[in-house]
CSV table of C-alpha atoms in Angstrom, one decimal:
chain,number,residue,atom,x,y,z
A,1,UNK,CA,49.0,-13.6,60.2
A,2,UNK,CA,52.5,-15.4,59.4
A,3,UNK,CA,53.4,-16.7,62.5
A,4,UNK,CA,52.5,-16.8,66.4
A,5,UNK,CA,55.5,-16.8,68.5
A,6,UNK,CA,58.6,-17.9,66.4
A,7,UNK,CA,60.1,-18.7,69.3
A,8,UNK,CA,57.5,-21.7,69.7
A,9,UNK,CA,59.4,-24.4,68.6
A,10,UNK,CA,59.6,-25.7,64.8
A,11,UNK,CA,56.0,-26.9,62.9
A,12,UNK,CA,56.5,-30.3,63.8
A,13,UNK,CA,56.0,-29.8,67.7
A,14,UNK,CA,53.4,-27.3,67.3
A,15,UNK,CA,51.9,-30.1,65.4
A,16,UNK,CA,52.3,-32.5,67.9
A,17,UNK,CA,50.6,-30.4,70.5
A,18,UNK,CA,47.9,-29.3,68.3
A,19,UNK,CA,47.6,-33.0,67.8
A,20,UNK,CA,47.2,-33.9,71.9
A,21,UNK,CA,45.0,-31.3,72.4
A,22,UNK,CA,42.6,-32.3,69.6
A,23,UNK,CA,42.6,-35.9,70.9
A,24,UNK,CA,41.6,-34.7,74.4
A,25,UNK,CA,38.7,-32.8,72.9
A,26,UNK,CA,37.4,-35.6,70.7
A,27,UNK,CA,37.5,-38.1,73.6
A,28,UNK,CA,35.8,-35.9,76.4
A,29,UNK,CA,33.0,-35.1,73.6
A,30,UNK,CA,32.7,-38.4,72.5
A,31,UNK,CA,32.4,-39.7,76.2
A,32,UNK,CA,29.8,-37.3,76.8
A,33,UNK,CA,27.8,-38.4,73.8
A,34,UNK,CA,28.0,-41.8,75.1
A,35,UNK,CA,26.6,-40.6,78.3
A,36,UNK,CA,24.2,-38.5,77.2
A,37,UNK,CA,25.8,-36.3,79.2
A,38,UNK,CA,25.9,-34.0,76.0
A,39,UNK,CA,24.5,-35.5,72.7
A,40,UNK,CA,25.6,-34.1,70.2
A,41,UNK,CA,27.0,-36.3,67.4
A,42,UNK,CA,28.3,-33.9,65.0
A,43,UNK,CA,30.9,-32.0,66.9
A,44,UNK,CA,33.3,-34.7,67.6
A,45,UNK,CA,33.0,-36.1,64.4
A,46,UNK,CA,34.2,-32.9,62.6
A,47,UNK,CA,37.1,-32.5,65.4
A,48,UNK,CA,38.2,-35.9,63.9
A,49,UNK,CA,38.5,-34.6,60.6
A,50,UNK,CA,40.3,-32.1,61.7
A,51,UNK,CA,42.8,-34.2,63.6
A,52,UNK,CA,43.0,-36.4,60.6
A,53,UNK,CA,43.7,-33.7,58.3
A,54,UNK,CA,46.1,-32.4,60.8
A,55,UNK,CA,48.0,-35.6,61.7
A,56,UNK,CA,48.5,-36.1,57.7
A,57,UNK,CA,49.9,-33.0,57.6
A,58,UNK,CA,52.1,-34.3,60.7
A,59,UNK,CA,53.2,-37.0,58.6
A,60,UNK,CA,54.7,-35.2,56.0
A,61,UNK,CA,56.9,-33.6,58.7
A,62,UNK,CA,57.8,-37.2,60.1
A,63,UNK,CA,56.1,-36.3,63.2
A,64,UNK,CA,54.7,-39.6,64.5
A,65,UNK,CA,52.8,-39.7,67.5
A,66,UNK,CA,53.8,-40.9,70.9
A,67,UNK,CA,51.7,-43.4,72.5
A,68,UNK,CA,52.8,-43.1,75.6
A,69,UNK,CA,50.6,-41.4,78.5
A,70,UNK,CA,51.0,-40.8,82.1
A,71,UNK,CA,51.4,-44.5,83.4
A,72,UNK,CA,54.5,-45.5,81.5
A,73,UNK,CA,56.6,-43.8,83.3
A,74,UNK,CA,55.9,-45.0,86.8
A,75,UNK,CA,55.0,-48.2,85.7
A,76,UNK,CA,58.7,-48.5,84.2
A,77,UNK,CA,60.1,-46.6,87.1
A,78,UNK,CA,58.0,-49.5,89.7
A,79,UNK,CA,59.2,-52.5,87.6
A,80,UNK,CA,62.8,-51.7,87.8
A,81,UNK,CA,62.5,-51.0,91.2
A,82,UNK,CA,60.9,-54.1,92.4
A,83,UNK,CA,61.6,-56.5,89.9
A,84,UNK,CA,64.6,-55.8,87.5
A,85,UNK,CA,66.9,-54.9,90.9
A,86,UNK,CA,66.1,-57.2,93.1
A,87,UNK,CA,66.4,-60.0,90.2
A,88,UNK,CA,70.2,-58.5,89.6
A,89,UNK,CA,71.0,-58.6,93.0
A,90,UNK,CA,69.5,-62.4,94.2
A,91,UNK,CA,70.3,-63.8,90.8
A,92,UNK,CA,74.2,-65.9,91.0
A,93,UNK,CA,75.9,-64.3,88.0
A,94,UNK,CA,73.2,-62.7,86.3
A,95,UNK,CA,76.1,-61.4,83.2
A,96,UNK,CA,75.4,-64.9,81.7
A,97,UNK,CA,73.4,-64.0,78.9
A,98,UNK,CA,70.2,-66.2,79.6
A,99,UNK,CA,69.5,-65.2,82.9
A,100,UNK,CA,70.2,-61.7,81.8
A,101,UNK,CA,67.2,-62.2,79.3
A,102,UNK,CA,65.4,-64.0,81.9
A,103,UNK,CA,65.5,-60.6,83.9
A,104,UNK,CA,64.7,-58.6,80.8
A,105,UNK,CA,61.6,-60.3,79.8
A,106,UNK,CA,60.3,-60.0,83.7
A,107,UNK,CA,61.0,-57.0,84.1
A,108,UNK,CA,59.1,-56.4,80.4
A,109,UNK,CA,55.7,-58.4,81.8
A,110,UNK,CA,56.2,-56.5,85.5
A,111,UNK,CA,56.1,-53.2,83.3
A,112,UNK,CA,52.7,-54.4,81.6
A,113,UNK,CA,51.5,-55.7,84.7
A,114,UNK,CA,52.4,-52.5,86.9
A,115,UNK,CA,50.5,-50.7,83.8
A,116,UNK,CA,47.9,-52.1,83.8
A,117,UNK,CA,47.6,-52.0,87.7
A,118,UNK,CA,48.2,-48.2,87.8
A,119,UNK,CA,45.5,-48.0,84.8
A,120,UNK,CA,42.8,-49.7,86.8
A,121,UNK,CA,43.6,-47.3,89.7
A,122,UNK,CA,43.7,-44.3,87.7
A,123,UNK,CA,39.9,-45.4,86.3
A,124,UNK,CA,38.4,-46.2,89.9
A,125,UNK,CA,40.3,-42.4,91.2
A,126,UNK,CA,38.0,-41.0,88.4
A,127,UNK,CA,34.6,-42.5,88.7
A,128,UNK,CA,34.3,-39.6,92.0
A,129,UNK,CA,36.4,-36.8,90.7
A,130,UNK,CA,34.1,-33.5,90.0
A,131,UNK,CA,33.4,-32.9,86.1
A,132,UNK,CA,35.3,-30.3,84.6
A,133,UNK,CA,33.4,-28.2,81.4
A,134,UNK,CA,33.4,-29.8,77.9
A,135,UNK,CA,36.9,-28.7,76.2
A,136,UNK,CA,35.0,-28.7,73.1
A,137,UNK,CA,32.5,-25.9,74.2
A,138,UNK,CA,35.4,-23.8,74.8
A,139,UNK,CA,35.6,-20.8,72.2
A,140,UNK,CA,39.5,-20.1,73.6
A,141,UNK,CA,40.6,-23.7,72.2
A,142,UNK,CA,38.8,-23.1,69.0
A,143,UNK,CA,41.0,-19.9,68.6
A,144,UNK,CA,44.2,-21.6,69.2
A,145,UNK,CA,43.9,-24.5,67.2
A,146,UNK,CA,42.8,-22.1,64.4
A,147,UNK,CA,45.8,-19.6,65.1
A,148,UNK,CA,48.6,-23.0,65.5
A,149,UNK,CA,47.2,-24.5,61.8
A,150,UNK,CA,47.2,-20.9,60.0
A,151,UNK,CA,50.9,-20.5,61.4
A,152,UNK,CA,52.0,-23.7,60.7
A,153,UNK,CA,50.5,-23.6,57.2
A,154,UNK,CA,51.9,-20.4,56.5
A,155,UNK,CA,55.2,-22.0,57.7
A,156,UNK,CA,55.2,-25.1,55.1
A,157,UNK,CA,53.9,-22.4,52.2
A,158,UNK,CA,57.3,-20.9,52.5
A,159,UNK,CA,59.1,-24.5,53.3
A,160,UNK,CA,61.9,-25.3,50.3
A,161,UNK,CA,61.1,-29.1,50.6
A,162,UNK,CA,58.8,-29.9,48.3
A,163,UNK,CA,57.3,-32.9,50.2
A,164,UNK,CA,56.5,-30.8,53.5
A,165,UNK,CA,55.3,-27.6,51.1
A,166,UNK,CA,52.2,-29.8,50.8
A,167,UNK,CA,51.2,-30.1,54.1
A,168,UNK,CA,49.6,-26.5,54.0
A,169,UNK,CA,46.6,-28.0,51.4
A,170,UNK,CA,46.3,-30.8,54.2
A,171,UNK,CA,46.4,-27.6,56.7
A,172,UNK,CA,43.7,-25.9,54.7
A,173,UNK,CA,41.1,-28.9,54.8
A,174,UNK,CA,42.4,-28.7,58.6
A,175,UNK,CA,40.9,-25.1,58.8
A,176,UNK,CA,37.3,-26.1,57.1
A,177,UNK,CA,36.5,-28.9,58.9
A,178,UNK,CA,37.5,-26.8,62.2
A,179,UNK,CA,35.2,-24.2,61.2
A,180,UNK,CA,32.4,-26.6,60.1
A,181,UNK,CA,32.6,-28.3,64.1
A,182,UNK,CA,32.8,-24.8,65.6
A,183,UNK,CA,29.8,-23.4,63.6
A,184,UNK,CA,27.4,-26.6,63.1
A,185,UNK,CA,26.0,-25.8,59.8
A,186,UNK,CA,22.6,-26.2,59.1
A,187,UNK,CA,21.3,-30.0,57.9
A,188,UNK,CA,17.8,-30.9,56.3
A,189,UNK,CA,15.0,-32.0,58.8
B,1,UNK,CA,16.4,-58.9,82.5
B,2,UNK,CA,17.3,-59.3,79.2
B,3,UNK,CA,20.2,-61.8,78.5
B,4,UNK,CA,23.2,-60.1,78.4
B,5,UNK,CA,24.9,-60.6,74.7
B,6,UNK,CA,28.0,-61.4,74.1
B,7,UNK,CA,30.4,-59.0,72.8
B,8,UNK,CA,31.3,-60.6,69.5
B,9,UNK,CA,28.0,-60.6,68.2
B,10,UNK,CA,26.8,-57.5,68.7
B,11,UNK,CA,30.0,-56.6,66.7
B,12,UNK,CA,29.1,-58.6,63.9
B,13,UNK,CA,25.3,-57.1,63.8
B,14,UNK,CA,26.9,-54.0,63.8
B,15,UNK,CA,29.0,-54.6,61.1
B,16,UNK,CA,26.0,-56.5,59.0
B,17,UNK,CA,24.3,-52.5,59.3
B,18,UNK,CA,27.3,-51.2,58.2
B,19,UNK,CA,27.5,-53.4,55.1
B,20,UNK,CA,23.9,-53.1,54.5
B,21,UNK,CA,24.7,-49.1,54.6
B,22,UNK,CA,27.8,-49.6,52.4
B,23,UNK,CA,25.9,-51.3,49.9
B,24,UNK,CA,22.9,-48.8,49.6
B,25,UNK,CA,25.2,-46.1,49.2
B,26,UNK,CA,26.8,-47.5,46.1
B,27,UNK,CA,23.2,-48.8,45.1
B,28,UNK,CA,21.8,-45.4,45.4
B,29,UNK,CA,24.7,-42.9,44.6
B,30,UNK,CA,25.0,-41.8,40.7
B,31,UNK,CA,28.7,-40.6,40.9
B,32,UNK,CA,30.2,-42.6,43.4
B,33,UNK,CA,33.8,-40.2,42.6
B,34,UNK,CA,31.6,-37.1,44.4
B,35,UNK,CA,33.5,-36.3,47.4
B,36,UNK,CA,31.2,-36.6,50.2
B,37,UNK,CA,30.2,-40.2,48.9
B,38,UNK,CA,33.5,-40.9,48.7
B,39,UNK,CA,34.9,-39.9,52.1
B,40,UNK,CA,31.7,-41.7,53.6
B,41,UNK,CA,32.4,-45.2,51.9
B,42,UNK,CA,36.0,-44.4,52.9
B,43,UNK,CA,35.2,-44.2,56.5
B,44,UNK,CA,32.3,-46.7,56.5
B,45,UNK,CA,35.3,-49.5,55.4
B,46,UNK,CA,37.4,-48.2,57.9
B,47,UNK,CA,35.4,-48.4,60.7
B,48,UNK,CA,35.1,-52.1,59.8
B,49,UNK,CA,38.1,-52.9,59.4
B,50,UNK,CA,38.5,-51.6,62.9
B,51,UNK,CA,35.5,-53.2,63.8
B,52,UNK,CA,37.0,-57.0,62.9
B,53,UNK,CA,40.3,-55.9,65.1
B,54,UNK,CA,38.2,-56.2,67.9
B,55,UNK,CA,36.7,-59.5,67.4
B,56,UNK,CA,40.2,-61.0,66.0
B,57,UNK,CA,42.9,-60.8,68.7
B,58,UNK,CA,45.6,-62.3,66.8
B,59,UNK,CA,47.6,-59.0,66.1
B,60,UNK,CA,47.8,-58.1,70.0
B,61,UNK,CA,49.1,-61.5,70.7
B,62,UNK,CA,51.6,-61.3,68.3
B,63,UNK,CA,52.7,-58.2,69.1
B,64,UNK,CA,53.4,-58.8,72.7
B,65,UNK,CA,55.0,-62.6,72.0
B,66,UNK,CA,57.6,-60.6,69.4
B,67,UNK,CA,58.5,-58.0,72.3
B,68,UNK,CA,59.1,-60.7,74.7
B,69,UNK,CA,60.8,-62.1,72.1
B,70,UNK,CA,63.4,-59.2,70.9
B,71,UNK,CA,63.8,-58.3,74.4
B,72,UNK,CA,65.0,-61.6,75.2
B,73,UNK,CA,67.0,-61.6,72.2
B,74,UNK,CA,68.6,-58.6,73.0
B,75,UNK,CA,69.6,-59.0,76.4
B,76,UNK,CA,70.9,-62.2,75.5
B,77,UNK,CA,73.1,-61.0,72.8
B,78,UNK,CA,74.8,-57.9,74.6
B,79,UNK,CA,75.3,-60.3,77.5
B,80,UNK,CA,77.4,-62.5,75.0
B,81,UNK,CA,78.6,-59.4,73.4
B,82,UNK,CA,80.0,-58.0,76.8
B,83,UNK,CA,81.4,-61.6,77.6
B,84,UNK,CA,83.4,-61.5,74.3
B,85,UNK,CA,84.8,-58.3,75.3
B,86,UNK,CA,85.8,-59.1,78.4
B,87,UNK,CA,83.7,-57.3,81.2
B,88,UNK,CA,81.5,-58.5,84.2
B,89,UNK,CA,77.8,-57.5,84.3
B,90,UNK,CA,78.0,-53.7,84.3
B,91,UNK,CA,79.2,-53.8,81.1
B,92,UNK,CA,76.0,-55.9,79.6
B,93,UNK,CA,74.1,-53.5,81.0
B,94,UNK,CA,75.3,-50.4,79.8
B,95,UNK,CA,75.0,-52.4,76.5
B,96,UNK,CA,71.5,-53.8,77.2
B,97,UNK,CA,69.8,-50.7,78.8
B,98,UNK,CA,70.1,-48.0,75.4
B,99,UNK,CA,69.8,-51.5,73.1
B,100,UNK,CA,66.6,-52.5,74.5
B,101,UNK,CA,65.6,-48.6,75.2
B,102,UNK,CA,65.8,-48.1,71.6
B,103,UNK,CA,64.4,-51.2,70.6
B,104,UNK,CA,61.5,-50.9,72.6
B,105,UNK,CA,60.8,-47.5,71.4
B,106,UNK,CA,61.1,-48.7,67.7
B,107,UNK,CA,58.5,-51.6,68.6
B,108,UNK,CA,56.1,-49.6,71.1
B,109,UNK,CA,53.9,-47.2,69.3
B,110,UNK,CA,51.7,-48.8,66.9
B,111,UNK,CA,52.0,-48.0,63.8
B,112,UNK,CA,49.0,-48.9,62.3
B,113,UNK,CA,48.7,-47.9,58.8
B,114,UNK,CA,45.0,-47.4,57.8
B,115,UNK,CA,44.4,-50.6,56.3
B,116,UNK,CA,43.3,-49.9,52.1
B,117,UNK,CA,39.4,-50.8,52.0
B,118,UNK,CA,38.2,-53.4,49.4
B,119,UNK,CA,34.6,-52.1,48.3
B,120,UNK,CA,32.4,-54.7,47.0
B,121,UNK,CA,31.2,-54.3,44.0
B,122,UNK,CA,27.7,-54.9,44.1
B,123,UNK,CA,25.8,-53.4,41.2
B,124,UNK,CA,22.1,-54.3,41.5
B,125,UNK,CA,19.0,-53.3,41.5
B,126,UNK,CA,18.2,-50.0,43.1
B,127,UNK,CA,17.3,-49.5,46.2
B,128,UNK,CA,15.0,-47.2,48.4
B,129,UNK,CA,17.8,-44.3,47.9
B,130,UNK,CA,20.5,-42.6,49.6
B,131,UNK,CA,18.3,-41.0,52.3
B,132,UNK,CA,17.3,-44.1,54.1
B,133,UNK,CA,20.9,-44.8,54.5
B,134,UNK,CA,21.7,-42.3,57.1
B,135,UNK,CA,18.9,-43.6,59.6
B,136,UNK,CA,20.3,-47.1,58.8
B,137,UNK,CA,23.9,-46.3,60.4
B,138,UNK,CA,22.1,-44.5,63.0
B,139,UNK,CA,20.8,-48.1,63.6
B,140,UNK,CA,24.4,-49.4,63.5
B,141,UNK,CA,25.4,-46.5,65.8
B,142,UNK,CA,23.0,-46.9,68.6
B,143,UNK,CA,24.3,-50.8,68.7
B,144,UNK,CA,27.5,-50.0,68.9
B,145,UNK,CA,27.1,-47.7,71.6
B,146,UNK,CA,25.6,-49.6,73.9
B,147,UNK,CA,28.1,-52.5,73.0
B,148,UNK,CA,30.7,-50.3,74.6
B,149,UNK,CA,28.8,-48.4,77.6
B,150,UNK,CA,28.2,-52.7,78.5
B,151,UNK,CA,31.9,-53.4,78.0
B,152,UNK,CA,32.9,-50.3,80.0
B,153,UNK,CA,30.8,-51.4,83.0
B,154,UNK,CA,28.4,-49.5,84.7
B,155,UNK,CA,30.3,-48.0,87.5
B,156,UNK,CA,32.3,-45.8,84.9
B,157,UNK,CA,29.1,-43.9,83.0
B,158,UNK,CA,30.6,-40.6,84.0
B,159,UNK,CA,33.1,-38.8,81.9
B,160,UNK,CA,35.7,-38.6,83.9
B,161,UNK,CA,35.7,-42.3,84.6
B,162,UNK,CA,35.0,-43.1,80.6
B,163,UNK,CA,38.1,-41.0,79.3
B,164,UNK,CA,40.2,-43.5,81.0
B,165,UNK,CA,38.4,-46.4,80.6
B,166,UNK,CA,38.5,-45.6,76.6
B,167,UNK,CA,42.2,-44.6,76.9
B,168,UNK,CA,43.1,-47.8,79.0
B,169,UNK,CA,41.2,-50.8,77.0
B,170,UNK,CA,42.5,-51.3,73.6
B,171,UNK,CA,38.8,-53.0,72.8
B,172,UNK,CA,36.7,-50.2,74.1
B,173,UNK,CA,39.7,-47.9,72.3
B,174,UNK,CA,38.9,-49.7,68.4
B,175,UNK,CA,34.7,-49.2,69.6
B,176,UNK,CA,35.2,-46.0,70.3
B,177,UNK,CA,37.6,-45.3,66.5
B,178,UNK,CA,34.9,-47.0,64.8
B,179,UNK,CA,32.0,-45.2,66.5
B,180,UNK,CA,34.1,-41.6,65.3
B,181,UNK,CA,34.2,-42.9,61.7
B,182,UNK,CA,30.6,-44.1,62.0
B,183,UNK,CA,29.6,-40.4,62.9
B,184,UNK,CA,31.9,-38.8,60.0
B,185,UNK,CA,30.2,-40.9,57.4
B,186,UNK,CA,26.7,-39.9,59.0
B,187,UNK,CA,28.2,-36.3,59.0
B,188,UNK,CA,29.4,-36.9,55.0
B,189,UNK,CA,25.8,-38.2,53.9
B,190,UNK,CA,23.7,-35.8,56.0
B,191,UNK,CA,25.9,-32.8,54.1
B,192,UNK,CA,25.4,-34.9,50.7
B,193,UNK,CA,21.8,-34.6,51.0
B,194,UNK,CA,21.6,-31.1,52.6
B,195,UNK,CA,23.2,-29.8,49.4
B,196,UNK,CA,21.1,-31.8,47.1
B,197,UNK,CA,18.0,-30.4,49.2
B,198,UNK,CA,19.4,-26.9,48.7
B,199,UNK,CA,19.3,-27.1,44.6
B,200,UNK,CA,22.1,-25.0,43.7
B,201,UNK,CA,23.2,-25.0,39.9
């Protein structure tokens, strides 16, 4: 196999969204061993290797990851609105530059604070919310993440920079570890 | 009702069993260069490394007094930049807005560098061997575990409530990085010793 769909994007996003999904399947399984919910310390564990082996290959691309999720944006959105605006329009002659940096760092603490808000809401939304299945039970995800690394190595084999050409060795550890968490080799005891 | 303990001791027992597993691996291991060994002392330091971020909140303060504190600067300056040149407040914040957009991104994500362990060296006597080690971090494990379902609170044992718990508290966030390293250096040892128990050439 040389490449899934060359009209995917470049390595570096595939990377990144091979990245995403293994972060969501490490946390759900990890939660879930917490819980008891599923116990099984093993799994997880390997899907970390994997995303570390995966995220060094990321780094040889320069692909660093975002740390944003789905609260920043409203949160932003909510403290300009309400804080950042209103401060512009009440302030008298808010072009000086202190009170201009007066605004900016409110509106910086009404982002955190609207964050932090929508966080706490997000959380107490969840505690009722029906249980999906385990995304690392899921065969499907297995086969993608194992199709995206074989196409993305085979893409930095045939890369002419010399620095990115060794991301596929980092891509190949990627692969064995992804194999061990899918096929839970046999231990002593 | 047992007392409930605080959090910053049951970190520091934890990281006593992690030391006390550190140690017996490079008591008990012959070739400490062996790869599995290796990647499990790796991880074993880094989990307490990230183990001391959550008792030491220094960095996190830090962080968010230098934000307020190159925001501040840069409104301030392309306020005084857009006064120099001559125009009323739009102008500032057409400077301001991509200035501080670009700023903020360049501060924002974390970029935490894996911090280079420093192993002690601690060559003594021998100890019981490498396979008591395992059940030790299991020890450690257990602690930690229920160090972080007390810190996430009861009302959020399920897993749709724990995802975002985990993703929103930056504590429960380093608990939860050094309970995945824990498991990978359980994982390294166990596979150690299930190739030594197989005898291969």
């Amino acid at each position: 196999m040389s490449r899934d769909d060359p009209f995917a994007g470049g390595v570096a996003p595939r990377l990144r969204r091979l990245d995403r999904d293994l972060a969501e399947a490490i946390v759900d399984a990890q939660c879930r061993d917490w819980t008891a919910d599923r116990p099984d310390r093993v799994g997880f564990a390997r899907l970390g290797q994997v995303r570390r082996e995966v995220g060094r290959a990321a780094a040889r691309y320069r692909v660093s990851p975002r740390a944003v999720d789905r609260t920043a944006a409203p949160a932003v959105l909510l403290a300009g609105l309400l804080v950042v605006a209103p401060l512009l329009w009440l302030a008298p002659d808010p072009g000086r530059p202190l009170p201009l940096a007066a605004i900016a760092v409110a509106g910086l603490w009404a982002a955190d604070l609207f964050r932090a808000g929508l966080r706490r809401l997000r959380i107490r939304r969840a505690r009722h919310a029906p249980d999906r299945a385990a995304p690392i039970d899921d065969p499907f995800r297995y086969a993608r993440a194992r199709r995206t690394i074989e196409s993305c190595a085979a893409a930095a084999r045939a890369d002419r920079s010399y620095r990115r050409r060794g991301a596929a060795a980092d891509l190949e550890y990627a692969l064995d570890w992804l194999s061990a968490a899918q096929e839970e080799l046999p231990r002593v005891r | 009702m047992s007392p409930v303990r605080a959090l910053p001791a049951e970190v520091a027992a934890v990281r006593a069993l992690i030391a006390e597993g550190y140690t017996g691996i490079v008591r008990a291991a012959d070739d400490r260069e062996q790869f599995w060994i290796r990647s499990a002392l790796e991880r074993l330091a880094w989990a307490d490394t990230a183990l001391a971020g959550v008792v030491d909140g220094r960095p996190a303060r830090l962080r968010a007094l230098t934000t307020t504190a190159v925001t501040a600067a840069v409104a301030a300056g392309s306020a005084a930049l857009a006064r120099m040149i001559g125009g009323g407040l739009p102008v500032a914040l057409a400077l301001a807005g991509p200035l501080l957009a670009l700023t903020l991104y360049r501060i924002g994500p974390a970029r935490r560098r894996p911090a280079t362990p420093a192993p002690p060296e601690l060559p003594g006597p021998p100890g019981s061997g490498l396979a008591e080690v395992p059940a030790g971090l299991e020890r450690a494990r257990v602690r930690l575990v229920s160090a972080g379902l007390r810190r996430a609170g009861r009302a959020n044992w399920r897993p749709p409530a724990m995802r975002r718990v985990i993703a929103a508290d930056p504590v429960l966030a380093r608990l939860a990085e050094a309970d995945l390293l824990l498991c990978q250096a359980i994982d390294c040892l166990e596979r150690y010793l299930d190739d030594l128990s197989k005898d291969w050439p």
